[in-house]
Amino acid sequence: MATVTAGARLHVGFQNLSLARERLYGGIGIGLAEPRVTVTAEPAASIEADDLLVREYASRAVDVLDVSGVAVALEASLPRHVGLGSGTQLALAVLTATARAHGLEPRIRNHAPAMGRGGRSGVGVATFEDGGFVVDAGHPTNRFTTEPPAEGDWTVPPVVARHNLPPEWRFLVVVPDAEPGRSGDDEDASMRAVVERADPAIADEIAGVVTRKLLPAAAAGRLEPFGEAIAEIGRKNGAWYADAQGGVFRPPAGELVEALEECQVLSGVGQSSWGPVVYGVTDTAHAAEAEAAARDALADRELEGRVILAEAAETGARVRTDGSV
């Protein structure tokens, strides 16, 4: 039996969504140690899985690995379509568990497109592989078409920067009970509409923030400028998405962002992907105060939800086979 467990990821935003610039997308994000998805797998003669999405990914994995079959069980799951990268982490966990159950080494980056992952952002694939803070190179703009590419007809964008973040940093993750973010065909249609009218000047502004503030702060482990940079990048991305999601941040994420920006111990407050997850960064000394502020923000708006304090992941997915790590 093979067991694979992988942490969630935060998606800060993209470096460019304008067709007027040479490269498109270019994801920026952070792998988290918690929450996690965990799957187990055993060789089988066919596809066995109780969860429908797990079954779909198991079928893809069996095809790409050319094995007889697999029995996959979902032991722990990430909230789906909330901005934590649940689809990519689950797909790659199933792929890895299937491969290891059959005594094979998965080629994560090569096989991710066949699993339907890594088509725009490479952050989820990169954090599954190695954790950390990640920036990817995006795709050549001349490959963009108004129709989505054929299934698997892409390569995962390469990582251009990766750093482990200081172990004393804590990411506050707020998961309000709200409508899920966009995914699948709905997400594809929204992204195409955004790309076709995106202001290229925003990409130029983001480039300056990334090179002059974000990357130096990540490399040096400086929390305040790191937080300021990811907050600025998130807001600039929100300007691209404003028409598609009803504002710089989608409801109710915008109200939570506004409330948490008032918390003096939090930096880098923003929305992950299409939301509704909202995040911020603090340190161990101020984590309890940040958590209390998040719970108050939910309660003041009569929202239910989950509040998580997580370290940045220092490594990628963990694999255990037949009792060995």
mmCIF file of C-alpha atoms in Angstrom:
data_model
loop_
_atom_site.group_PDB
_atom_site.id
_atom_site.type_symbol
_atom_site.label_atom_id
_atom_site.label_comp_id
_atom_site.label_asym_id
_atom_site.label_seq_id
_atom_site.Cartn_x
_atom_site.Cartn_y
_atom_site.Cartn_z
ATOM 1 C CA MET A 1 0.000 0.000 0.000
ATOM 2 C CA ALA A 2 1.141 3.539 -0.756
ATOM 3 C CA THR A 3 0.072 6.589 1.258
ATOM 4 C CA VAL A 4 0.540 10.120 -0.064
ATOM 5 C CA THR A 5 -0.194 13.311 1.859
ATOM 6 C CA ALA A 6 0.167 16.839 0.481
ATOM 7 C CA GLY A 7 -0.468 20.318 1.854
ATOM 8 C CA ALA A 8 -2.711 23.006 0.423
ATOM 9 C CA ARG A 9 -1.401 26.033 -1.433
ATOM 10 C CA LEU A 10 -2.211 29.731 -1.531
ATOM 11 C CA HIS A 11 -2.347 31.443 -4.926
ATOM 12 C CA VAL A 12 -1.364 35.103 -4.620
ATOM 13 C CA GLY A 13 -1.944 35.890 -8.281
ATOM 14 C CA PHE A 14 -0.405 36.083 -11.743
ATOM 15 C CA GLN A 15 2.381 38.272 -13.071
ATOM 16 C CA ASN A 16 0.617 39.027 -16.343
ATOM 17 C CA LEU A 17 -2.823 38.482 -17.877
ATOM 18 C CA SER A 18 -2.404 40.799 -20.874
ATOM 19 C CA LEU A 19 -1.958 39.556 -24.436
ATOM 20 C CA ALA A 20 0.223 42.617 -25.052
ATOM 21 C CA ARG A 21 3.118 41.119 -23.101
ATOM 22 C CA GLU A 22 5.476 38.304 -24.105
ATOM 23 C CA ARG A 23 4.576 35.766 -21.428
ATOM 24 C CA LEU A 24 1.161 35.032 -19.984
ATOM 25 C CA TYR A 25 0.178 34.039 -16.441
ATOM 26 C CA GLY A 26 3.278 33.361 -14.302
ATOM 27 C CA GLY A 27 1.845 32.169 -11.002
ATOM 28 C CA ILE A 28 2.931 33.301 -7.546
ATOM 29 C CA GLY A 29 2.040 31.197 -4.509
ATOM 30 C CA ILE A 30 2.956 29.452 -1.286
ATOM 31 C CA GLY A 31 2.780 25.806 -0.271
ATOM 32 C CA LEU A 32 1.269 25.228 3.175
ATOM 33 C CA ALA A 33 2.003 22.516 5.715
ATOM 34 C CA GLU A 34 -1.723 22.430 6.642
ATOM 35 C CA PRO A 35 -4.468 21.572 5.787
ATOM 36 C CA ARG A 36 -3.637 18.359 3.929
ATOM 37 C CA VAL A 37 -5.079 15.826 1.521
ATOM 38 C CA THR A 38 -4.201 12.169 2.118
ATOM 39 C CA VAL A 39 -4.872 9.181 -0.129
ATOM 40 C CA THR A 40 -3.946 5.509 0.017
ATOM 41 C CA ALA A 41 -3.621 3.189 -2.957
ATOM 42 C CA GLU A 42 -3.217 -0.514 -3.611
ATOM 43 C CA PRO A 43 -2.809 -2.375 -6.916
ATOM 44 C CA ALA A 44 -6.063 -3.723 -8.311
ATOM 45 C CA ALA A 45 -7.476 -5.279 -11.480
ATOM 46 C CA SER A 46 -9.719 -2.256 -12.132
ATOM 47 C CA ILE A 47 -10.522 1.223 -10.773
ATOM 48 C CA GLU A 48 -11.880 1.217 -7.220
ATOM 49 C CA ALA A 49 -12.750 4.464 -5.418
ATOM 50 C CA ASP A 50 -15.784 5.650 -3.478
ATOM 51 C CA ASP A 51 -15.253 9.358 -4.217
ATOM 52 C CA LEU A 52 -16.245 10.286 -7.801
ATOM 53 C CA LEU A 53 -13.432 12.812 -8.288
ATOM 54 C CA VAL A 54 -10.874 10.382 -6.884
ATOM 55 C CA ARG A 55 -12.215 7.770 -9.305
ATOM 56 C CA GLU A 56 -11.745 10.164 -12.226
ATOM 57 C CA TYR A 57 -8.158 10.937 -11.236
ATOM 58 C CA ALA A 58 -7.438 7.247 -10.597
ATOM 59 C CA SER A 59 -8.659 6.430 -14.106
ATOM 60 C CA ARG A 60 -6.361 9.060 -15.576
ATOM 61 C CA ALA A 61 -3.441 7.806 -13.487
ATOM 62 C CA VAL A 62 -3.959 4.207 -14.569
ATOM 63 C CA ASP A 63 -3.992 5.309 -18.221
ATOM 64 C CA VAL A 64 -0.903 7.495 -18.030
ATOM 65 C CA LEU A 65 1.082 4.943 -16.019
ATOM 66 C CA ASP A 66 -0.159 1.994 -18.099
ATOM 67 C CA VAL A 67 -0.989 -0.175 -15.100
ATOM 68 C CA SER A 68 -3.805 -2.671 -14.573
ATOM 69 C CA GLY A 69 -5.824 -0.743 -12.012
ATOM 70 C CA VAL A 70 -5.817 0.733 -8.540
ATOM 71 C CA ALA A 71 -7.920 0.887 -5.395
ATOM 72 C CA VAL A 72 -7.750 4.394 -3.948
ATOM 73 C CA ALA A 73 -9.185 5.652 -0.657
ATOM 74 C CA LEU A 74 -9.480 9.313 0.322
ATOM 75 C CA GLU A 75 -8.355 9.490 3.962
ATOM 76 C CA ALA A 76 -8.383 13.301 4.365
ATOM 77 C CA SER A 77 -9.527 15.985 1.956
ATOM 78 C CA LEU A 78 -9.042 19.684 1.302
ATOM 79 C CA PRO A 79 -12.066 21.972 0.983
ATOM 80 C CA ARG A 80 -12.879 22.025 -2.724
ATOM 81 C CA HIS A 81 -12.985 25.113 -4.934
ATOM 82 C CA VAL A 82 -12.226 27.603 -2.170
ATOM 83 C CA GLY A 83 -8.738 28.735 -3.247
ATOM 84 C CA LEU A 84 -6.520 26.097 -1.603
ATOM 85 C CA GLY A 85 -5.565 24.153 -4.731
ATOM 86 C CA SER A 86 -7.613 21.073 -3.848
ATOM 87 C CA GLY A 87 -7.905 19.784 -7.428
ATOM 88 C CA THR A 88 -4.205 19.783 -8.225
ATOM 89 C CA GLN A 89 -3.118 18.397 -4.861
ATOM 90 C CA LEU A 90 -5.685 15.585 -5.035
ATOM 91 C CA ALA A 91 -4.889 14.720 -8.663
ATOM 92 C CA LEU A 92 -1.154 14.547 -8.052
ATOM 93 C CA ALA A 93 -1.597 12.650 -4.786
ATOM 94 C CA VAL A 94 -3.665 10.010 -6.607
ATOM 95 C CA LEU A 95 -1.102 9.857 -9.431
ATOM 96 C CA THR A 96 1.786 9.454 -6.990
ATOM 97 C CA ALA A 97 0.016 6.882 -4.834
ATOM 98 C CA THR A 98 -0.975 4.848 -7.895
ATOM 99 C CA ALA A 99 2.576 4.877 -9.223
ATOM 100 C CA ARG A 100 4.164 3.941 -5.912
ATOM 101 C CA ALA A 101 1.583 1.203 -5.279
ATOM 102 C CA HIS A 102 2.801 -0.391 -8.525
ATOM 103 C CA GLY A 103 6.472 0.128 -7.688
ATOM 104 C CA LEU A 104 6.894 3.007 -10.134
ATOM 105 C CA GLU A 105 8.365 6.482 -9.692
ATOM 106 C CA PRO A 106 5.845 9.123 -10.843
ATOM 107 C CA ARG A 107 7.015 11.858 -13.176
ATOM 108 C CA ILE A 108 4.885 14.548 -11.597
ATOM 109 C CA ARG A 109 5.708 17.478 -13.865
ATOM 110 C CA ASN A 110 5.529 15.413 -17.055
ATOM 111 C CA HIS A 111 2.284 13.672 -16.133
ATOM 112 C CA ALA A 112 0.415 16.626 -14.605
ATOM 113 C CA PRO A 113 -1.102 17.752 -17.972
ATOM 114 C CA ALA A 114 -2.557 14.280 -18.544
ATOM 115 C CA MET A 115 -4.128 14.619 -15.095
ATOM 116 C CA GLY A 116 -5.671 17.927 -16.258
ATOM 117 C CA ARG A 117 -3.439 20.083 -14.042
ATOM 118 C CA GLY A 118 -0.855 22.840 -14.567
ATOM 119 C CA GLY A 119 -2.513 24.400 -17.588
ATOM 120 C CA ARG A 120 -2.202 27.999 -16.398
ATOM 121 C CA SER A 121 -0.434 28.234 -13.060
ATOM 122 C CA GLY A 122 2.436 25.944 -12.174
ATOM 123 C CA VAL A 123 2.299 26.832 -8.484
ATOM 124 C CA GLY A 124 0.265 23.813 -7.378
ATOM 125 C CA VAL A 125 2.522 21.366 -9.212
ATOM 126 C CA ALA A 126 5.652 23.071 -7.856
ATOM 127 C CA THR A 127 4.454 23.088 -4.244
ATOM 128 C CA PHE A 128 3.400 19.437 -4.520
ATOM 129 C CA GLU A 129 6.949 18.668 -5.667
ATOM 130 C CA ASP A 130 8.945 20.801 -3.246
ATOM 131 C CA GLY A 131 6.773 23.110 -1.103
ATOM 132 C CA GLY A 132 7.970 26.634 -0.410
ATOM 133 C CA PHE A 133 7.290 30.046 -1.916
ATOM 134 C CA VAL A 134 7.149 29.701 -5.695
ATOM 135 C CA VAL A 135 7.129 31.900 -8.794
ATOM 136 C CA ASP A 136 6.701 30.253 -12.199
ATOM 137 C CA ALA A 137 7.598 31.456 -15.695
ATOM 138 C CA GLY A 138 4.125 31.314 -17.249
ATOM 139 C CA HIS A 139 3.505 30.413 -20.889
ATOM 140 C CA PRO A 140 4.424 32.085 -24.189
ATOM 141 C CA THR A 141 1.592 34.479 -25.014
ATOM 142 C CA ASN A 142 1.541 33.399 -28.660
ATOM 143 C CA ARG A 143 0.149 30.019 -27.565
ATOM 144 C CA PHE A 144 -3.023 31.605 -26.180
ATOM 145 C CA THR A 145 -6.251 30.844 -28.059
ATOM 146 C CA THR A 146 -9.842 31.823 -27.325
ATOM 147 C CA GLU A 147 -10.688 28.126 -27.056
ATOM 148 C CA PRO A 148 -9.009 26.129 -24.276
ATOM 149 C CA PRO A 149 -6.250 23.749 -25.420
ATOM 150 C CA ALA A 150 -7.000 20.098 -25.964
ATOM 151 C CA GLU A 151 -6.863 17.998 -22.802
ATOM 152 C CA GLY A 152 -3.226 17.634 -21.746
ATOM 153 C CA ASP A 153 -1.924 19.750 -24.649
ATOM 154 C CA TRP A 154 0.374 21.892 -22.515
ATOM 155 C CA THR A 155 3.499 21.727 -20.400
ATOM 156 C CA VAL A 156 3.665 22.851 -16.773
ATOM 157 C CA PRO A 157 5.442 26.221 -16.596
ATOM 158 C CA PRO A 158 8.943 26.028 -15.108
ATOM 159 C CA VAL A 159 9.800 27.406 -11.683
ATOM 160 C CA VAL A 160 11.894 30.576 -11.898
ATOM 161 C CA ALA A 161 12.173 31.237 -8.147
ATOM 162 C CA ARG A 162 11.653 29.135 -5.032
ATOM 163 C CA HIS A 163 12.484 29.890 -1.406
ATOM 164 C CA ASN A 164 11.806 28.282 1.940
ATOM 165 C CA LEU A 165 10.203 30.850 4.215
ATOM 166 C CA PRO A 166 11.234 31.308 7.865
ATOM 167 C CA PRO A 167 9.830 28.605 10.159
ATOM 168 C CA GLU A 168 8.484 31.218 12.603
ATOM 169 C CA TRP A 169 6.174 32.698 9.966
ATOM 170 C CA ARG A 170 2.526 31.672 10.148
ATOM 171 C CA PHE A 171 -0.070 31.991 7.414
ATOM 172 C CA LEU A 172 -3.547 32.804 8.671
ATOM 173 C CA VAL A 173 -6.069 31.061 6.419
ATOM 174 C CA VAL A 174 -9.757 31.930 6.737
ATOM 175 C CA VAL A 175 -12.221 29.625 4.965
ATOM 176 C CA PRO A 176 -15.677 31.208 5.206
ATOM 177 C CA ASP A 177 -18.769 29.114 4.546
ATOM 178 C CA ALA A 178 -19.633 30.782 1.248
ATOM 179 C CA GLU A 179 -20.261 29.943 -2.377
ATOM 180 C CA PRO A 180 -17.258 28.077 -3.830
ATOM 181 C CA GLY A 181 -14.892 29.793 -6.220
ATOM 182 C CA ARG A 182 -14.902 29.201 -9.960
ATOM 183 C CA SER A 183 -13.604 25.976 -11.438
ATOM 184 C CA GLY A 184 -13.755 23.891 -14.596
ATOM 185 C CA ASP A 185 -15.477 25.355 -17.662
ATOM 186 C CA ASP A 186 -16.767 28.347 -15.684
ATOM 187 C CA GLU A 187 -13.237 29.251 -14.611
ATOM 188 C CA ASP A 188 -11.899 28.777 -18.143
ATOM 189 C CA ALA A 189 -14.546 31.106 -19.599
ATOM 190 C CA SER A 190 -13.893 33.745 -16.929
ATOM 191 C CA MET A 191 -10.129 33.613 -17.436
ATOM 192 C CA ARG A 192 -10.432 33.960 -21.209
ATOM 193 C CA ALA A 193 -12.662 37.003 -20.788
ATOM 194 C CA VAL A 194 -10.208 38.575 -18.331
ATOM 195 C CA VAL A 195 -7.190 37.899 -20.543
ATOM 196 C CA GLU A 196 -8.826 39.353 -23.643
ATOM 197 C CA ARG A 197 -9.304 42.768 -21.997
ATOM 198 C CA ALA A 198 -6.549 42.864 -19.344
ATOM 199 C CA ASP A 199 -4.680 46.164 -18.950
ATOM 200 C CA PRO A 200 -0.959 45.559 -19.729
ATOM 201 C CA ALA A 201 0.068 48.456 -17.477
ATOM 202 C CA ILE A 202 -0.917 46.382 -14.443
ATOM 203 C CA ALA A 203 1.534 43.667 -15.512
ATOM 204 C CA ASP A 204 4.313 46.235 -15.700
ATOM 205 C CA GLU A 205 3.504 47.414 -12.169
ATOM 206 C CA ILE A 206 3.471 43.843 -10.850
ATOM 207 C CA ALA A 207 6.838 43.147 -12.477
ATOM 208 C CA GLY A 208 8.374 45.957 -10.457
ATOM 209 C CA VAL A 209 6.869 44.671 -7.206
ATOM 210 C CA VAL A 210 8.070 41.125 -7.887
ATOM 211 C CA THR A 211 11.652 42.004 -8.781
ATOM 212 C CA ARG A 212 12.316 44.901 -6.418
ATOM 213 C CA LYS A 213 10.326 43.874 -3.352
ATOM 214 C CA LEU A 214 8.843 40.363 -3.288
ATOM 215 C CA LEU A 215 11.819 38.277 -4.369
ATOM 216 C CA PRO A 216 14.356 40.143 -2.193
ATOM 217 C CA ALA A 217 12.014 39.858 0.824
ATOM 218 C CA ALA A 218 11.487 36.127 0.273
ATOM 219 C CA ALA A 219 15.211 35.506 -0.136
ATOM 220 C CA ALA A 220 16.063 37.485 3.005
ATOM 221 C CA GLY A 221 13.131 36.234 5.095
ATOM 222 C CA ARG A 222 11.761 39.719 5.778
ATOM 223 C CA LEU A 223 8.102 39.393 6.767
ATOM 224 C CA GLU A 224 6.820 42.961 6.465
ATOM 225 C CA PRO A 225 8.049 43.716 2.924
ATOM 226 C CA PHE A 226 7.040 40.209 1.844
ATOM 227 C CA GLY A 227 3.535 40.796 3.145
ATOM 228 C CA GLU A 228 3.315 44.249 1.604
ATOM 229 C CA ALA A 229 4.377 42.825 -1.758
ATOM 230 C CA ILE A 230 1.887 39.941 -1.858
ATOM 231 C CA ALA A 231 -0.923 42.256 -0.749
ATOM 232 C CA GLU A 232 -0.079 44.694 -3.548
ATOM 233 C CA ILE A 233 0.123 41.924 -6.143
ATOM 234 C CA GLY A 234 -3.202 40.515 -4.962
ATOM 235 C CA ARG A 235 -4.933 43.871 -5.302
ATOM 236 C CA LYS A 236 -3.490 44.463 -8.754
ATOM 237 C CA ASN A 237 -4.722 41.033 -9.829
ATOM 238 C CA GLY A 238 -8.104 41.920 -8.389
ATOM 239 C CA ALA A 239 -8.250 44.942 -10.695
ATOM 240 C CA TRP A 240 -8.047 42.546 -13.644
ATOM 241 C CA TYR A 241 -10.803 40.351 -12.174
ATOM 242 C CA ALA A 242 -13.108 43.108 -10.920
ATOM 243 C CA ASP A 243 -15.757 42.686 -13.631
ATOM 244 C CA ALA A 244 -15.673 38.882 -13.437
ATOM 245 C CA GLN A 245 -15.977 38.586 -9.641
ATOM 246 C CA GLY A 246 -17.841 41.734 -8.651
ATOM 247 C CA GLY A 247 -14.964 43.752 -7.240
ATOM 248 C CA VAL A 248 -11.259 43.615 -6.450
ATOM 249 C CA PHE A 249 -12.169 40.793 -4.049
ATOM 250 C CA ARG A 250 -15.254 38.623 -4.391
ATOM 251 C CA PRO A 251 -17.960 38.714 -1.711
ATOM 252 C CA PRO A 252 -17.605 37.966 1.157
ATOM 253 C CA ALA A 253 -13.810 37.895 0.853
ATOM 254 C CA GLY A 254 -13.667 41.669 0.379
ATOM 255 C CA GLU A 255 -15.287 42.334 3.758
ATOM 256 C CA LEU A 256 -12.923 39.915 5.488
ATOM 257 C CA VAL A 257 -9.879 41.442 3.776
ATOM 258 C CA GLU A 258 -10.979 44.903 4.887
ATOM 259 C CA ALA A 259 -11.430 43.735 8.479
ATOM 260 C CA LEU A 260 -8.125 41.857 8.661
ATOM 261 C CA GLU A 261 -6.196 44.773 7.190
ATOM 262 C CA GLU A 262 -7.019 46.576 10.449
ATOM 263 C CA CYS A 263 -5.193 43.888 12.453
ATOM 264 C CA GLN A 264 -1.772 45.322 13.263
ATOM 265 C CA VAL A 265 -0.056 41.925 13.555
ATOM 266 C CA LEU A 266 -1.109 40.782 10.080
ATOM 267 C CA SER A 267 0.560 41.598 6.789
ATOM 268 C CA GLY A 268 -0.091 40.526 3.209
ATOM 269 C CA VAL A 269 -3.860 40.181 3.533
ATOM 270 C CA GLY A 270 -5.509 38.982 0.341
ATOM 271 C CA GLN A 271 -7.729 36.484 -1.453
ATOM 272 C CA SER A 272 -6.387 33.157 -2.720
ATOM 273 C CA SER A 273 -7.263 32.424 -6.340
ATOM 274 C CA TRP A 274 -11.044 32.889 -6.897
ATOM 275 C CA GLY A 275 -11.663 32.661 -3.134
ATOM 276 C CA PRO A 276 -13.492 32.701 -0.867
ATOM 277 C CA VAL A 277 -10.341 31.879 1.161
ATOM 278 C CA VAL A 278 -8.662 34.946 2.659
ATOM 279 C CA TYR A 279 -5.132 34.852 4.046
ATOM 280 C CA GLY A 280 -2.534 36.938 5.815
ATOM 281 C CA VAL A 281 0.942 36.393 7.223
ATOM 282 C CA THR A 282 2.186 36.863 10.787
ATOM 283 C CA ASP A 283 4.655 35.125 13.119
ATOM 284 C CA THR A 284 4.459 32.746 16.056
ATOM 285 C CA ALA A 285 4.601 35.570 18.601
ATOM 286 C CA HIS A 286 1.449 37.173 17.167
ATOM 287 C CA ALA A 287 -0.387 34.145 15.812
ATOM 288 C CA ALA A 288 -2.972 33.965 18.597
ATOM 289 C CA GLU A 289 -3.888 37.630 18.148
ATOM 290 C CA ALA A 290 -4.227 37.160 14.396
ATOM 291 C CA GLU A 291 -6.421 34.095 14.881
ATOM 292 C CA ALA A 292 -8.683 35.986 17.286
ATOM 293 C CA ALA A 293 -9.016 38.834 14.778
ATOM 294 C CA ALA A 294 -10.082 36.363 12.095
ATOM 295 C CA ARG A 295 -12.703 34.752 14.314
ATOM 296 C CA ASP A 296 -14.038 38.195 15.246
ATOM 297 C CA ALA A 297 -14.181 39.175 11.557
ATOM 298 C CA LEU A 298 -16.290 36.111 10.791
ATOM 299 C CA ALA A 299 -18.563 36.599 13.802
ATOM 300 C CA ASP A 300 -19.091 40.321 13.141
ATOM 301 C CA ARG A 301 -20.376 39.449 9.674
ATOM 302 C CA GLU A 302 -22.439 36.504 10.948
ATOM 303 C CA LEU A 303 -20.347 34.100 8.889
ATOM 304 C CA GLU A 304 -19.447 30.554 9.818
ATOM 305 C CA GLY A 305 -16.056 29.299 8.770
ATOM 306 C CA ARG A 306 -12.742 27.731 9.602
ATOM 307 C CA VAL A 307 -9.594 29.521 10.755
ATOM 308 C CA ILE A 308 -6.223 27.835 10.223
ATOM 309 C CA LEU A 309 -2.708 28.857 11.224
ATOM 310 C CA ALA A 310 -0.177 27.118 9.014
ATOM 311 C CA GLU A 311 3.537 27.108 8.402
ATOM 312 C CA ALA A 312 4.828 27.350 4.871
ATOM 313 C CA ALA A 313 5.700 23.869 3.651
ATOM 314 C CA GLU A 314 9.436 23.236 3.487
ATOM 315 C CA THR A 315 9.033 20.090 1.407
ATOM 316 C CA GLY A 316 6.602 18.657 -1.090
ATOM 317 C CA ALA A 317 4.214 15.733 -0.710
ATOM 318 C CA ARG A 318 5.150 12.945 1.685
ATOM 319 C CA VAL A 319 5.023 9.337 0.527
ATOM 320 C CA ARG A 320 4.939 6.173 2.631
ATOM 321 C CA THR A 321 5.050 2.719 1.086
ATOM 322 C CA ASP A 322 4.529 -0.474 3.102
ATOM 323 C CA GLY A 323 5.289 1.283 6.370
ATOM 324 C CA SER A 324 8.370 3.160 5.147
ATOM 325 C CA VAL A 325 8.594 6.921 4.530
#
